[in-house]
Short mmCIF file of C-alpha atoms in Angstrom, two decimals:
data_model
loop_
_atom_site.label_atom_id
_atom_site.label_comp_id
_atom_site.label_asym_id
_atom_site.label_seq_id
_atom_site.Cartn_x
_atom_site.Cartn_y
_atom_site.Cartn_z
CA UNK A 1 -42.73 2.51 -18.83
CA UNK A 2 -44.13 2.28 -15.34
CA UNK A 3 -43.62 -1.44 -15.27
CA UNK A 4 -40.03 -1.21 -16.41
CA UNK A 5 -39.25 1.52 -13.84
CA UNK A 6 -40.73 -0.65 -11.15
CA UNK A 7 -38.81 -3.77 -12.17
CA UNK A 8 -35.64 -1.66 -12.28
CA UNK A 9 -36.18 -0.33 -8.80
CA UNK A 10 -37.01 -3.84 -7.58
CA UNK A 11 -33.76 -5.04 -9.11
CA UNK A 12 -31.74 -2.30 -7.50
CA UNK A 13 -33.42 -2.86 -4.15
CA UNK A 14 -32.55 -6.54 -4.39
CA UNK A 15 -29.00 -5.64 -5.38
CA UNK A 16 -28.70 -3.19 -2.49
CA UNK A 17 -29.81 -5.89 -0.11
CA UNK A 18 -27.28 -8.35 -1.48
CA UNK A 19 -24.47 -5.76 -1.37
CA UNK A 20 -25.31 -4.87 2.22
CA UNK A 21 -25.15 -8.51 3.24
CA UNK A 22 -21.89 -9.05 1.28
CA UNK A 23 -20.29 -6.05 2.95
CA UNK A 24 -21.10 -7.36 6.45
CA UNK A 25 -19.80 -10.84 5.58
CA UNK A 26 -16.62 -9.54 3.96
CA UNK A 27 -15.88 -7.58 7.16
CA UNK A 28 -16.50 -10.65 9.38
CA UNK A 29 -14.09 -13.36 10.35
CA UNK A 30 -14.55 -16.70 8.57
CA UNK A 31 -14.94 -18.52 11.91
CA UNK A 32 -17.77 -16.18 12.94
CA UNK A 33 -19.64 -16.71 9.65
CA UNK A 34 -19.18 -20.43 9.92
CA UNK A 35 -20.39 -20.43 13.52
CA UNK A 36 -23.54 -18.52 12.48
CA UNK A 37 -24.19 -20.71 9.44
CA UNK A 38 -23.96 -23.73 11.73
CA UNK A 39 -27.11 -22.60 13.54
CA UNK A 40 -29.38 -23.01 10.47
CA UNK A 41 -30.33 -25.91 8.25
CA UNK A 42 -28.59 -25.10 4.97
CA UNK A 43 -30.35 -25.60 1.60
CA UNK A 44 -28.91 -28.09 -0.89
CA UNK A 45 -26.32 -26.37 -3.05
CA UNK A 46 -23.39 -26.93 -5.37
CA UNK A 47 -20.30 -24.96 -6.30
CA UNK A 48 -20.71 -23.11 -9.56
CA UNK A 49 -17.19 -21.79 -9.35
CA UNK A 50 -14.78 -23.64 -7.18
CA UNK A 51 -13.40 -21.26 -4.48
CA UNK A 52 -10.13 -19.75 -5.74
CA UNK A 53 -7.47 -17.20 -4.77
CA UNK A 54 -6.34 -14.34 -6.94
CA UNK A 55 -5.38 -10.68 -6.92
CA UNK A 56 -7.10 -7.39 -7.59
CA UNK A 57 -5.28 -4.21 -8.48
CA UNK A 58 -6.38 -1.58 -5.92
CA UNK A 59 -6.88 1.84 -7.39
CA UNK A 60 -6.67 5.24 -5.85
CA UNK A 61 -7.30 8.68 -7.34
CA UNK A 62 -4.80 11.48 -7.96
CA UNK A 63 -5.34 13.98 -5.16
CA UNK A 64 -7.99 11.67 -3.64
CA UNK A 65 -10.65 12.87 -6.11
CA UNK A 66 -9.02 12.90 -9.56
CA UNK A 67 -8.06 10.44 -12.28
CA UNK A 68 -7.48 6.87 -11.14
CA UNK A 69 -4.05 5.28 -10.70
CA UNK A 70 -2.88 1.79 -9.68
CA UNK A 71 -1.80 1.76 -6.04
CA UNK A 72 -0.90 -1.91 -5.58
CA UNK A 73 -2.51 -5.31 -5.51
CA UNK A 74 -4.47 -7.15 -2.80
CA UNK A 75 -5.12 -10.87 -2.39
CA UNK A 76 -8.79 -11.87 -2.85
CA UNK A 77 -10.82 -15.05 -2.84
CA UNK A 78 -13.95 -15.75 -4.83
CA UNK A 79 -16.52 -18.47 -5.26
CA UNK A 80 -19.98 -19.00 -6.80
CA UNK A 81 -22.70 -21.29 -5.41
CA UNK A 82 -26.05 -22.49 -6.87
CA UNK A 83 -28.90 -23.60 -4.67
CA UNK A 84 -30.89 -26.59 -5.86
CA UNK A 85 -33.76 -24.14 -6.26
CA UNK A 86 -31.72 -22.20 -8.82
CA UNK A 87 -30.52 -19.06 -6.99
CA UNK A 88 -26.87 -18.25 -7.79
CA UNK A 89 -24.77 -16.51 -5.17
CA UNK A 90 -21.34 -14.92 -5.49
CA UNK A 91 -18.70 -14.58 -2.80
CA UNK A 92 -15.81 -12.12 -2.91
CA UNK A 93 -13.51 -11.14 -0.10
CA UNK A 94 -10.07 -9.69 0.59
CA UNK A 95 -7.54 -12.29 1.73
CA UNK A 96 -6.76 -15.88 0.86
CA UNK A 97 -9.52 -17.68 2.81
CA UNK A 98 -11.36 -19.63 0.05
CA UNK A 99 -13.77 -21.12 2.57
CA UNK A 100 -14.90 -17.64 3.53
CA UNK A 101 -15.60 -16.74 -0.11
CA UNK A 102 -17.60 -19.95 -0.45
CA UNK A 103 -19.66 -19.10 2.66
CA UNK A 104 -20.30 -15.55 1.36
CA UNK A 105 -21.48 -16.99 -1.92
CA UNK A 106 -23.84 -19.38 -0.13
CA UNK A 107 -25.27 -16.53 1.95
CA UNK A 108 -25.71 -14.39 -1.17
CA UNK A 109 -27.69 -17.20 -2.81
CA UNK A 110 -29.85 -17.53 0.32
CA UNK A 111 -30.41 -13.76 0.46
CA UNK A 112 -32.02 -14.12 -2.99
CA UNK A 113 -34.22 -17.06 -2.02
CA UNK A 114 -37.80 -16.31 -0.86
CA UNK A 115 -37.54 -19.36 1.41
CA UNK A 116 -34.21 -18.46 3.07
CA UNK A 117 -33.81 -14.68 2.85
CA UNK A 118 -35.39 -13.94 6.23
CA UNK A 119 -33.65 -16.82 7.99
CA UNK A 120 -30.14 -15.90 6.78
CA UNK A 121 -30.76 -12.27 7.61
CA UNK A 122 -31.94 -13.03 11.11
CA UNK A 123 -29.49 -15.78 12.05
CA UNK A 124 -26.36 -14.83 10.16
CA UNK A 125 -26.20 -11.35 8.70
CA UNK A 126 -27.97 -9.35 11.45
CA UNK A 127 -25.82 -10.61 14.36
CA UNK A 128 -22.63 -10.23 12.32
CA UNK A 129 -23.71 -6.72 11.33
CA UNK A 130 -24.21 -5.84 14.97
CA UNK A 131 -20.66 -7.11 15.71
CA UNK A 132 -19.14 -5.18 12.81
CA UNK A 133 -20.90 -1.99 13.90
CA UNK A 134 -19.84 -2.48 17.52
CA UNK A 135 -16.25 -2.92 16.42
CA UNK A 136 -16.40 0.24 14.33
CA UNK A 137 -18.00 2.19 17.10
CA UNK A 138 -15.31 1.10 19.56
CA UNK A 139 -12.58 2.20 17.20
CA UNK A 140 -14.38 5.48 16.54
CA UNK A 141 -14.65 6.15 20.29
CA UNK A 142 -10.94 5.37 20.87
CA UNK A 143 -10.08 7.67 17.99
CA UNK A 144 -12.39 10.45 19.23
CA UNK A 145 -10.51 10.58 22.55
CA UNK A 146 -7.43 11.77 20.60
CA UNK A 147 -9.20 14.74 19.06
CA UNK A 148 -7.46 18.01 19.86
CA UNK A 149 -9.56 20.57 21.72
CA UNK A 150 -7.81 23.91 21.17
CA UNK A 151 -8.28 26.62 23.69
CA UNK A 152 -6.85 30.10 23.80
CA UNK A 153 -5.19 31.54 26.88
CA UNK A 154 -6.45 35.02 27.63
CA UNK A 155 -3.61 37.32 28.60
CA UNK A 156 -3.45 40.64 30.34
CA UNK A 157 -6.16 42.76 31.99
CA UNK A 158 -8.40 42.89 28.89
CA UNK B 1 41.11 -21.14 -18.95
CA UNK B 2 39.32 -23.44 -16.52
CA UNK B 3 36.25 -22.09 -14.66
CA UNK B 4 34.54 -24.16 -11.97
CA UNK B 5 30.83 -24.13 -12.59
CA UNK B 6 29.87 -27.24 -10.60
CA UNK B 7 30.46 -28.43 -7.08
CA UNK B 8 28.54 -25.84 -5.03
CA UNK B 9 25.39 -27.88 -4.48
CA UNK B 10 26.29 -29.40 -1.16
CA UNK B 11 27.71 -26.12 0.14
CA UNK B 12 24.50 -24.32 -0.92
CA UNK B 13 22.27 -26.87 0.74
CA UNK B 14 24.21 -26.71 3.96
CA UNK B 15 24.33 -22.91 3.85
CA UNK B 16 20.50 -22.81 3.62
CA UNK B 17 20.27 -25.29 6.48
CA UNK B 18 22.54 -23.05 8.56
CA UNK B 19 20.42 -20.01 7.56
CA UNK B 20 17.25 -21.77 8.83
CA UNK B 21 19.07 -22.56 12.07
CA UNK B 22 20.29 -18.97 12.56
CA UNK B 23 16.85 -17.61 11.67
CA UNK B 24 15.32 -19.65 14.45
CA UNK B 25 17.70 -18.11 16.98
CA UNK B 26 17.99 -19.55 20.48
CA UNK B 27 15.72 -22.58 20.52
CA UNK B 28 14.98 -22.09 24.20
CA UNK B 29 13.20 -18.83 23.28
CA UNK B 30 9.64 -19.17 21.94
CA UNK B 31 9.32 -18.90 18.18
CA UNK B 32 7.69 -15.74 16.70
CA UNK B 33 4.19 -16.24 15.42
CA UNK B 34 2.80 -14.40 12.37
CA UNK B 35 0.10 -12.91 14.63
CA UNK B 36 2.82 -11.43 16.82
CA UNK B 37 4.63 -9.92 13.88
CA UNK B 38 1.39 -8.65 12.26
CA UNK B 39 0.09 -7.24 15.58
CA UNK B 40 3.26 -5.94 17.24
CA UNK B 41 5.55 -5.00 14.32
CA UNK B 42 2.60 -3.66 12.39
CA UNK B 43 4.31 -0.63 10.79
CA UNK B 44 7.01 -2.95 9.40
CA UNK B 45 4.27 -5.14 7.95
CA UNK B 46 2.68 -2.02 6.46
CA UNK B 47 5.96 -1.14 4.78
CA UNK B 48 6.41 -4.61 3.35
CA UNK B 49 2.85 -4.53 1.99
CA UNK B 50 3.30 -1.04 0.49
CA UNK B 51 6.66 -1.71 -1.21
CA UNK B 52 5.89 -5.34 -1.90
CA UNK B 53 2.81 -3.85 -3.62
CA UNK B 54 0.49 -6.47 -2.12
CA UNK B 55 -2.06 -5.93 0.63
CA UNK B 56 -2.03 -9.07 2.72
CA UNK B 57 -0.91 -8.71 6.36
CA UNK B 58 -0.36 -12.40 6.94
CA UNK B 59 1.86 -12.84 3.86
CA UNK B 60 3.86 -9.71 4.71
CA UNK B 61 4.36 -11.01 8.28
CA UNK B 62 5.51 -14.35 6.92
CA UNK B 63 7.92 -12.58 4.56
CA UNK B 64 9.41 -10.59 7.43
CA UNK B 65 9.89 -13.77 9.49
CA UNK B 66 11.47 -15.63 6.54
CA UNK B 67 13.71 -12.64 5.77
CA UNK B 68 14.88 -12.42 9.42
CA UNK B 69 13.67 -8.84 9.49
CA UNK B 70 15.48 -7.77 6.38
CA UNK B 71 12.79 -5.52 4.90
CA UNK B 72 14.02 -5.43 1.31
CA UNK B 73 14.41 -9.22 1.27
CA UNK B 74 10.82 -9.45 2.67
CA UNK B 75 9.58 -7.03 -0.04
CA UNK B 76 11.32 -9.18 -2.66
CA UNK B 77 9.57 -12.30 -1.35
CA UNK B 78 6.13 -10.60 -1.50
CA UNK B 79 6.78 -9.35 -5.05
CA UNK B 80 7.73 -12.86 -6.09
CA UNK B 81 4.56 -14.27 -4.53
CA UNK B 82 2.37 -11.87 -6.55
CA UNK B 83 3.46 -13.60 -9.72
CA UNK B 84 1.90 -16.92 -8.56
CA UNK B 85 -1.68 -15.68 -8.56
CA UNK B 86 -4.01 -14.62 -11.41
CA UNK B 87 -5.32 -11.10 -11.38
CA UNK B 88 -9.11 -10.90 -11.47
CA UNK B 89 -9.17 -7.17 -12.41
CA UNK B 90 -8.94 -3.73 -10.84
CA UNK B 91 -11.04 -2.37 -8.01
CA UNK B 92 -13.17 0.77 -8.28
CA UNK B 93 -11.00 3.69 -7.17
CA UNK B 94 -11.17 3.94 -3.37
CA UNK B 95 -12.85 7.00 -1.82
CA UNK B 96 -10.51 8.33 0.83
CA UNK B 97 -13.02 11.08 1.60
CA UNK B 98 -15.18 8.43 3.27
CA UNK B 99 -12.33 6.82 5.20
CA UNK B 100 -13.08 5.58 8.71
CA UNK B 101 -10.45 7.88 10.08
CA UNK B 102 -8.09 6.80 12.87
CA UNK B 103 -5.82 9.76 12.51
CA UNK B 104 -6.21 13.01 10.65
CA UNK B 105 -4.13 16.15 11.02
CA UNK B 106 -3.59 19.35 9.06
CA UNK B 107 -0.65 21.75 9.44
CA UNK B 108 -2.38 24.43 7.41
CA UNK B 109 -5.61 25.02 9.35
CA UNK B 110 -6.14 24.68 13.11
CA UNK B 111 -9.90 24.44 12.97
CA UNK B 112 -10.82 22.00 10.25
CA UNK B 113 -14.32 20.46 9.97
CA UNK B 114 -14.09 17.12 11.79
CA UNK B 115 -11.12 18.32 13.87
CA UNK B 116 -7.50 17.43 14.34
CA UNK B 117 -7.33 13.75 15.40
CA UNK B 118 -3.95 12.51 16.58
CA UNK B 119 -4.74 8.74 16.66
CA UNK B 120 -1.94 6.26 17.38
CA UNK B 121 1.16 8.36 16.70
CA UNK B 122 4.85 8.64 17.71
CA UNK B 123 4.46 12.46 17.48
CA UNK B 124 4.95 14.21 20.78
CA UNK B 125 6.57 11.12 22.37
CA UNK B 126 9.94 11.91 23.94
CA UNK B 127 11.92 9.37 22.00
CA UNK B 128 13.39 7.96 25.18
CA UNK B 129 13.79 4.20 25.29
CA UNK B 130 11.16 2.69 27.54
CA UNK B 131 12.54 0.11 29.95
CA UNK B 132 9.00 -1.02 30.77
CA UNK B 133 8.68 -2.58 27.30
CA UNK B 134 11.82 -4.66 27.95
CA UNK B 135 10.20 -6.69 30.64
CA UNK B 136 6.64 -7.48 29.58
CA UNK B 137 4.21 -4.61 29.81
CA UNK B 138 0.47 -4.46 29.79
CA UNK B 139 -0.65 -1.00 28.62
CA UNK B 140 -3.84 0.71 29.80
CA UNK B 141 -6.95 0.32 27.70
CA UNK B 142 -7.36 3.29 25.33
CA UNK B 143 -9.44 6.20 26.47
CA UNK B 144 -12.74 6.68 24.70
CA UNK B 145 -14.52 9.84 23.61
CA UNK B 146 -17.72 10.72 21.89
CA UNK B 147 -17.38 10.00 18.22
CA UNK B 148 -18.53 12.83 15.95
CA UNK B 149 -20.82 12.07 13.07
CA UNK B 150 -19.61 15.24 11.30
CA UNK B 151 -18.21 14.72 7.84
CA UNK B 152 -14.40 14.99 7.48
CA UNK B 153 -13.80 16.66 4.12
CA UNK B 154 -10.30 16.64 2.76
CA UNK B 155 -8.54 19.94 3.45
CA UNK B 156 -7.88 20.24 -0.25
CA UNK B 157 -11.64 20.08 -0.86
CA UNK B 158 -12.10 23.02 1.47
CA UNK B 159 -9.42 25.09 -0.33
CA UNK B 160 -10.88 23.96 -3.61
CA UNK B 161 -14.27 25.52 -2.90
CA UNK B 162 -12.71 29.02 -3.07
CA UNK B 163 -10.57 28.10 -6.05
CA UNK B 164 -7.44 28.67 -3.94
CA UNK B 165 -5.93 25.34 -5.01
CA UNK B 166 -5.75 23.62 -8.41
CA UNK B 167 -8.30 20.89 -9.05
CA UNK B 168 -7.14 17.30 -9.42
CA UNK B 169 -6.70 16.07 -12.98
CA UNK B 170 -9.91 14.48 -14.21
CA UNK B 171 -10.22 10.89 -15.48
CA UNK B 172 -10.01 10.50 -19.19
CA UNK B 173 -12.40 7.74 -20.22
CA UNK B 174 -10.44 7.04 -23.41
CA UNK B 175 -7.11 6.50 -21.75
CA UNK B 176 -6.60 3.24 -19.84
CA UNK B 177 -4.95 3.56 -16.41
CA UNK B 178 -1.22 2.97 -16.84
CA UNK B 179 0.19 -0.12 -15.19
CA UNK B 180 3.96 -0.54 -14.86
CA UNK B 181 3.54 -4.18 -13.82
CA UNK B 182 2.19 -4.93 -17.31
CA UNK B 183 4.09 -2.55 -19.60
CA UNK B 184 7.76 -1.54 -19.31
CA UNK B 185 8.40 2.08 -18.28
CA UNK B 186 8.88 4.67 -21.01
CA UNK B 187 9.47 8.37 -20.66
CA UNK B 188 7.95 10.85 -20.35
CA UNK B 189 5.61 9.05 -17.95
CA UNK B 190 2.16 10.34 -17.00
CA UNK B 191 1.15 11.03 -13.43
CA UNK B 192 -0.77 7.75 -12.97
CA UNK B 193 2.39 5.79 -13.76
CA UNK B 194 4.53 8.08 -11.64
CA UNK B 195 2.24 7.67 -8.64
CA UNK B 196 2.16 3.88 -9.07
CA UNK B 197 5.99 3.87 -9.19
CA UNK B 198 6.22 6.13 -6.14
CA UNK B 199 3.66 4.07 -4.18
CA UNK B 200 5.91 0.98 -4.40
CA UNK B 201 9.15 2.92 -4.20
CA UNK B 202 11.73 2.54 -1.44
CA UNK B 203 10.79 4.68 1.53
CA UNK B 204 14.39 5.69 2.19
CA UNK B 205 14.98 6.75 -1.39
CA UNK B 206 11.81 8.85 -1.40
CA UNK B 207 12.62 10.30 2.01
CA UNK B 208 16.05 11.46 0.82
CA UNK B 209 14.64 12.92 -2.41
CA UNK B 210 11.81 14.66 -0.55
CA UNK B 211 14.36 16.03 1.93
CA UNK B 212 16.53 17.27 -0.94
CA UNK B 213 13.62 19.34 -2.29
CA UNK B 214 13.18 20.96 1.12
CA UNK B 215 16.90 21.82 1.21
CA UNK B 216 16.67 23.61 -2.12
CA UNK B 217 17.27 21.00 -4.81
CA UNK B 218 14.00 21.63 -6.70
CA UNK B 219 12.25 23.70 -4.10
CA UNK B 220 8.42 23.37 -3.95
CA UNK B 221 7.51 25.24 -0.70
CA UNK B 222 5.31 22.52 0.81
CA UNK B 223 2.76 22.46 3.64
CA UNK B 224 1.24 19.24 4.94
CA UNK B 225 -2.33 20.20 3.98
CA UNK B 226 -3.59 16.96 5.42
CA UNK B 227 -2.51 13.50 6.49
CA UNK B 228 -5.17 10.92 7.15
CA UNK B 229 -4.97 7.25 8.07
CA UNK B 230 -7.81 4.77 8.44
CA UNK B 231 -9.88 2.15 6.72
CA UNK B 232 -11.38 2.60 3.24
CA UNK B 233 -13.96 0.33 1.68
CA UNK B 234 -12.97 -1.51 -1.47
CA UNK B 235 -15.38 -2.57 -4.21
CA UNK B 236 -14.75 -4.66 -7.28
CA UNK B 237 -16.90 -4.76 -10.39
CA UNK B 238 -17.58 -8.49 -10.56
CA UNK B 239 -18.56 -9.51 -14.10
CA UNK B 240 -20.28 -12.71 -12.89
CA UNK B 241 -22.43 -10.90 -10.23
CA UNK B 242 -23.10 -8.00 -12.55
CA UNK B 243 -22.45 -5.27 -9.98
CA UNK B 244 -19.67 -3.84 -7.81
CA UNK B 245 -19.25 -6.24 -4.88
CA UNK B 246 -17.80 -5.13 -1.53
CA UNK B 247 -14.44 -6.83 -0.77
CA UNK B 248 -13.98 -5.46 2.74
CA UNK B 249 -11.74 -2.59 3.84
CA UNK B 250 -8.07 -1.72 3.54
CA UNK B 251 -6.02 0.47 5.89
CA UNK B 252 -4.44 3.35 4.06
CA UNK B 253 -2.54 6.62 4.63
CA UNK B 254 -3.08 9.64 2.43
CA UNK B 255 -1.01 12.82 2.34
CA UNK B 256 -2.02 16.00 0.60
CA UNK B 257 0.84 18.45 0.19
CA UNK B 258 -0.12 22.05 -0.56
CA UNK B 259 2.62 23.81 -2.49
CA UNK B 260 3.39 27.26 -3.80
CA UNK B 261 1.56 28.86 -6.63
CA UNK B 262 1.04 28.57 -10.32
CA UNK B 263 -0.84 31.08 -12.41
CA UNK B 264 -0.71 32.80 -15.74
CA UNK B 265 -2.03 35.81 -17.62
CA UNK B 266 -5.35 33.95 -18.06
CA UNK B 267 -5.46 31.94 -14.82
CA UNK B 268 -5.52 33.38 -11.30
CA UNK B 269 -2.69 32.09 -9.12
CA UNK B 270 -3.52 29.09 -6.93
CA UNK B 271 -1.76 26.56 -4.72
CA UNK B 272 -0.46 23.40 -6.39
CA UNK B 273 -0.62 19.91 -5.04
CA UNK B 274 1.45 16.79 -4.40
CA UNK B 275 -0.17 13.53 -3.46
CA UNK B 276 0.83 10.44 -1.49
CA UNK B 277 -1.08 7.22 -0.83
CA UNK B 278 0.09 3.90 0.67
CA UNK B 279 -1.18 0.79 2.36
CA UNK B 280 -1.33 0.78 6.15
CA UNK B 281 -0.05 3.50 8.48
CA UNK B 282 2.78 4.79 6.34
CA UNK B 283 3.07 8.48 7.16
CA UNK B 284 6.74 9.16 6.37
CA UNK B 285 6.30 7.25 3.10
CA UNK B 286 3.22 9.20 1.94
CA UNK B 287 4.72 12.55 2.97
CA UNK B 288 7.89 11.80 0.99
CA UNK B 289 5.82 10.51 -1.89
CA UNK B 290 3.76 13.70 -1.99
CA UNK B 291 6.86 15.88 -2.01
CA UNK B 292 8.37 13.90 -4.86
CA UNK B 293 5.08 13.74 -6.78
CA UNK B 294 4.98 17.50 -6.68
CA UNK B 295 8.62 17.97 -7.72
CA UNK B 296 8.14 15.54 -10.62
CA UNK B 297 5.39 17.84 -11.95
CA UNK B 298 8.13 20.37 -12.96
CA UNK B 299 7.62 19.70 -16.70
CA UNK B 300 3.87 20.02 -16.47
CA UNK B 301 4.06 23.24 -14.46
CA UNK B 302 6.77 24.81 -16.59
CA UNK B 303 9.44 24.75 -13.90
CA UNK B 304 13.11 24.40 -14.79
CA UNK B 305 14.36 20.86 -14.14
CA UNK B 306 17.60 21.35 -12.20
CA UNK B 307 17.53 18.73 -9.42
CA UNK B 308 17.37 14.95 -9.13
CA UNK B 309 13.91 14.97 -7.53
CA UNK B 310 12.47 16.74 -10.59
CA UNK B 311 13.93 14.23 -13.09
CA UNK B 312 11.29 11.56 -13.65
CA UNK B 313 13.61 9.18 -15.49
CA UNK B 314 16.19 9.40 -12.66
CA UNK B 315 13.58 8.97 -9.91
CA UNK B 316 11.46 6.29 -11.49
CA UNK B 317 14.41 4.19 -12.73
CA UNK B 318 16.05 4.07 -9.29
CA UNK B 319 13.13 4.05 -6.87
CA UNK B 320 12.38 0.32 -6.86
CA UNK B 321 14.40 -1.36 -4.13
CA UNK B 322 13.86 -4.88 -5.52
CA UNK B 323 15.34 -3.87 -8.86
CA UNK B 324 18.08 -1.89 -7.16
CA UNK B 325 19.09 -4.62 -4.77
CA UNK B 326 19.04 -7.14 -7.64
CA UNK B 327 21.54 -5.15 -9.63
CA UNK B 328 23.73 -4.19 -6.71
CA UNK B 329 23.71 -7.64 -5.14
CA UNK B 330 24.34 -9.48 -8.37
CA UNK B 331 27.91 -8.27 -8.01
CA UNK B 332 28.50 -10.93 -5.46
CA UNK B 333 27.59 -13.76 -7.88
CA UNK B 334 30.46 -15.48 -9.69
CA UNK B 335 32.03 -13.14 -12.26
CA UNK B 336 35.06 -15.38 -12.71
CA UNK B 337 35.16 -15.22 -16.53
CA UNK B 338 34.59 -11.46 -16.71
CA UNK B 339 37.24 -10.95 -14.10
CA UNK B 340 39.75 -13.24 -15.84
CA UNK B 341 39.38 -11.19 -19.03
CA UNK B 342 39.96 -7.92 -17.12
CA UNK B 343 42.92 -9.49 -15.36
CA UNK B 344 44.39 -10.55 -18.70
CA UNK B 345 43.97 -7.04 -20.11
CA UNK B 346 45.51 -5.44 -17.06
CA UNK B 347 48.55 -7.76 -17.21
CA UNK B 348 49.03 -6.86 -20.88
CA UNK B 349 48.80 -3.12 -20.13
CA UNK B 350 51.31 -3.45 -17.27
CA UNK B 351 53.67 -5.38 -19.46
CA UNK B 352 53.51 -2.69 -22.19
CA UNK B 353 54.10 -0.03 -19.54
CA UNK B 354 57.14 -1.85 -18.18
CA UNK B 355 58.61 -2.39 -21.65
CA UNK B 356 58.13 1.23 -22.62
CA UNK B 357 59.87 2.44 -19.47
CA UNK B 358 62.76 -0.01 -19.89
CA UNK B 359 63.30 0.95 -23.52
CA UNK B 360 63.80 4.68 -23.00
CA UNK B 361 64.55 5.55 -19.36
CA UNK B 362 66.96 8.34 -20.30
CA UNK B 363 64.56 10.02 -22.74
CA UNK B 364 61.89 10.23 -20.08
CA UNK B 365 64.33 11.62 -17.52
CA UNK B 366 65.45 14.30 -20.03
CA UNK B 367 61.94 15.54 -20.63
#
C-alpha cells in the first residue's frame, strides 16, 4: 500500500513537472524556444508522431460553472518525439506552428530524462518561464492602473 | 427553350483577376500585413474568430484581408477552412473564474471583490473622430498600477452564496455535449446547443433580438451582473500523453446577465441568469448573447412564448450569417430555367385575363 502510494505520488510529481514545462513552452514564441534549444547539445531523437495540424473544440460552461457546451474550435499542432534513450515526449500547442509542437515534444522528453532534465530546465524552461511571468506581470500592472477607486463626496456641515 | 450553361469561364477568370487588383488598392500605398490587421483591427479579428467559430488570429486576419474587410465573407472563409483539418477532440471546459482579467465590470455592485477594472474600453470616450489618428500617431505607454493578488470571483458566485440567484445547470455525465457541427439541429434544443448556436451567431442579429427584449418583446428585466475579458488557460486530455496537457491561453469575453425572478410554492424566489461567452474582446456580442440566452429559456421557466427572441426555432434557424448569406445571395446565381417557367405561366394567365375581358365587356360593366 505504502509503495503504491509513493509510486503514485512520484508519478503525479513527474506529471506536474512535465505539465508546468509544457505550459511555459506553449505560452512562448517558437523562435524563443528554438533560440534557447540552440544553446544546448540536443540528445539523439526521432519523431514518433510527425508534427501535424488539427483542431480542438473549445468548451465553456453554462454560467461559467455549470454543464459544458461547445464554444468553437481552435487550431492546434501536435507531435511526439522519442529520445534514443527511450523517453517519449509529447508536444501540444494552440496555433498552426508544427515546429513549435515538435520542440515542445523534444523538451517534454528531455524533462523526463535523468541526464537532460536539469539542463533543459536551466537553459530552456526557466528563462522562458521568467519571460512569460514578466509579460503577465506587465499586463497585470497595466490593467491594475484602470481599476476604479470610488470615493464619496461629503456634503453639507455634517 | 435554350439555356446558356457554358461560356462564362473566361469572364469569371478575368473577374477574379480584377477582384485581386481592386483588393490591392493603390499600388503606391504599402500593402496591409496580417500583423497589422491582427494588431490594429483586433476587434474585427475577434469577431471573425467568434462567428467563424475558429480561434486563430492569423487565419482570421488573412480572411479579413482576402474578403476586403467584408466580415461575413471573412467568416465564411474561416468556416470553410475548418473543414480542411481533423479534429483531435474537445478541450476540458475552460475556467473563466481563473481568467487573467484585462477588464471586469459589474453594473449590479459597486464594491466587488477584486474591484471594477475598466481595461481597454471605448466606454467613456467622447465618440469624436480623432484627427491625430489620421496622420500617424504614437500613443503614450500605458500607465501601470499595483496588481492585486486578490481573487476575482464571478459576481454570480457572490450572489449564489446567499441563494439569491439560481445555480447553473450541472453536467450530466450520461449525456454527451451537443455539437451542432456534427448533428443537424432539431427542436426543442437543449441549452448546450443553444449556447453553441448563439456563440457563433451573427452579432447584428443577436444585438437586434437582445434589444427587442429590452423594448418589451419578451421582457426579461436584465442587469449586467458582470462582464469580464482576459486570457483563460486551455487544457486538452491527450490520450497519448495520458493526462490533460496545457495548450496555451485564449482571450475570451464572458457576460453574466442577472434577470428577474423565478420561484414557486416550494422554491424561494431568486434571480435567473443569461450567459454569454465569445472569443476575444467581444462585449456587445456576449451581452446580446446573454440577453437572448435568457429569453430562450422561456419554455424551461414556464414563461409565455410571445416574441421572436423567445422562439428557439426562429432564433437558431436564422442566427447563422453564413447560412443566411448563402440563401439570400444564391438569388443572384442563374435562375434562368425557373424564371422562364414563371414567365410562361404569367403570359398564360395574362392571355386568359385578356380573353375573359374581351369576351364579356358589357356583362362586367353591368355588374
